[in-house]
Coordinates of C-alpha atoms and ligand atoms in Angstrom, one line a residue:
M39 CA 77.0 105.6 101.7
K40 CA 78.1 107.5 98.9
A41 CA 76.4 107.2 95.4
F42 CA 76.9 108.3 92.1
A43 CA 75.0 108.6 89.0
F44 CA 76.2 108.0 85.3
D45 CA 74.8 107.7 81.7
S46 CA 76.1 104.8 79.7
R47 CA 78.3 106.1 77.1
R48 CA 79.8 103.3 75.0
L49 CA 81.2 99.6 75.1
L50 CA 84.5 99.0 74.2
M51 CA 86.1 95.7 73.7
G52 CA 89.5 94.6 73.2
R53 CA 92.3 91.9 73.4
L54 CA 95.8 92.6 75.5
E55 CA 99.0 91.2 73.9
R56 CA 101.0 88.3 75.5
G57 CA 103.6 89.6 77.9
D58 CA 101.5 92.8 78.4
D59 CA 101.2 93.7 82.3
L60 CA 97.4 93.4 83.0
V61 CA 96.6 96.7 84.8
E62 CA 99.2 98.6 83.3
A63 CA 97.6 97.9 79.7
L64 CA 94.0 98.2 80.9
T65 CA 95.1 101.8 82.2
R66 CA 96.8 102.4 78.9
F67 CA 93.6 101.5 76.8
C68 CA 91.6 103.7 79.2
A69 CA 93.9 106.4 79.0
Q70 CA 93.8 106.1 75.1
H71 CA 90.2 106.0 74.8
G72 CA 89.4 108.8 77.1
V73 CA 87.7 106.6 79.7
Q74 CA 87.4 108.4 83.3
A75 CA 84.8 106.3 84.7
G76 CA 83.4 102.7 84.0
C77 CA 83.3 99.0 84.6
L78 CA 85.5 96.3 83.2
S79 CA 85.3 92.7 82.8
G80 CA 87.8 90.0 81.1
L81 CA 88.4 86.6 80.7
G82 CA 91.8 84.8 79.3
A83 CA 95.1 83.6 81.1
L84 CA 98.0 84.9 82.6
E85 CA 101.4 83.8 82.6
Q86 CA 102.3 84.6 86.3
A87 CA 100.3 86.7 88.7
E88 CA 100.7 88.9 91.8
L89 CA 97.5 88.6 93.8
G90 CA 97.2 91.7 96.6
Y91 CA 95.2 90.8 99.7
Y92 CA 94.7 94.2 101.9
D93 CA 95.5 93.6 105.4
Q94 CA 93.0 95.4 107.2
A95 CA 94.9 95.7 110.8
E96 CA 98.4 96.5 109.0
G97 CA 96.8 99.0 106.4
R98 CA 98.7 97.6 103.5
Y99 CA 98.5 95.1 100.8
R100 CA 100.2 91.9 101.1
T101 CA 100.8 90.1 97.9
R102 CA 101.4 86.4 96.7
A103 CA 102.9 85.3 93.5
L104 CA 101.7 82.8 91.4
R105 CA 103.8 81.1 88.7
G106 CA 102.8 78.8 85.7
G107 CA 99.7 79.3 83.4
L108 CA 96.7 80.4 85.1
E109 CA 93.1 80.8 83.7
I110 CA 91.5 84.1 84.2
A111 CA 88.0 82.7 85.5
S112 CA 87.0 86.2 86.4
L113 CA 88.4 89.8 85.9
L114 CA 86.1 92.4 87.4
G115 CA 86.8 95.8 88.0
N116 CA 86.2 99.5 87.6
V117 CA 87.8 102.6 86.1
S118 CA 88.0 105.9 87.8
L119 CA 90.4 108.8 88.4
K120 CA 93.2 109.1 90.6
R121 CA 95.4 112.2 90.7
G122 CA 93.6 113.3 87.6
A123 CA 94.5 110.1 85.6
P124 CA 92.6 106.9 84.5
F125 CA 93.0 104.3 87.6
V126 CA 91.9 100.6 87.0
H127 CA 90.9 98.8 89.9
A128 CA 90.6 95.2 89.1
H129 CA 90.0 91.6 91.1
L130 CA 91.1 88.5 89.8
V131 CA 89.7 84.8 90.1
L132 CA 92.4 82.5 88.7
A133 CA 92.6 78.7 88.1
D134 CA 95.3 76.5 87.9
G135 CA 95.8 73.3 86.2
Q136 CA 93.8 71.1 88.9
Q137 CA 91.0 74.1 88.8
A138 CA 91.9 75.2 92.1
C139 CA 91.2 78.9 92.4
F140 CA 93.1 81.9 93.7
G141 CA 91.7 85.4 94.2
G142 CA 92.6 88.8 94.9
H143 CA 93.8 92.4 93.8
A144 CA 95.3 92.5 90.7
M145 CA 98.8 93.7 91.5
P146 CA 101.6 95.1 89.1
G147 CA 103.4 91.9 87.8
C148 CA 100.4 90.0 86.2
R149 CA 101.6 88.8 82.9
V150 CA 99.1 88.5 80.3
F151 CA 99.1 85.1 78.0
A152 CA 95.8 86.2 76.5
C153 CA 93.2 88.3 77.5
E154 CA 89.7 89.5 76.1
F155 CA 88.1 92.4 77.9
A156 CA 85.5 94.9 78.1
V157 CA 85.1 98.2 79.3
W158 CA 81.7 100.1 79.8
A159 CA 82.6 103.6 79.9
V160 CA 80.0 106.0 81.7
E161 CA 79.7 109.7 81.8
G162 CA 78.3 111.8 84.7
E163 CA 79.9 112.6 88.1
V164 CA 83.9 113.0 88.5
L165 CA 84.7 109.7 90.2
E166 CA 88.2 110.6 91.8
R167 CA 89.9 108.7 94.4
R168 CA 91.3 110.3 97.5
P169 CA 92.7 108.9 100.7
D170 CA 90.3 107.7 103.0
A171 CA 91.1 107.8 106.7
A172 CA 88.8 105.1 108.0
T173 CA 90.4 102.4 105.7
G174 CA 93.6 103.6 104.6
L175 CA 92.7 103.2 101.2
D176 CA 92.1 105.5 98.2
L177 CA 88.4 105.3 97.7
W178 CA 85.6 107.4 95.8
Ligands
LIG284 ZN1 91.2 95.7 95.2

């Protein structure tokens, strides 16, 4: 186990614009506000989504495209550094018109319809992603 200690710094809240790429826009927001570590959450809706599933045997993400209006039932994630720049890791639970839910890693291509979000920025240790040989992922 690894553990990191932080002091709560500030709570930022915002709204993404229709047509934004979800992860790209959140990453840009963090860079603009100097967030190098933190937690995030959000609600809203997507016009389309790309959800990832990390295939542990193959060591790569498999993606699934979802089209049509989708409710963001849950957006949870964190912010850390990767190659010295803010990196947003976000997971989604999305609901379709029948309230059937789909979940996974938010990949590029999640197009926002509306999204209200919060970022809890913290200060303390440097939280930097690096390749992890045991998983094939970039982890803290
Ligand atoms: Zn993930």
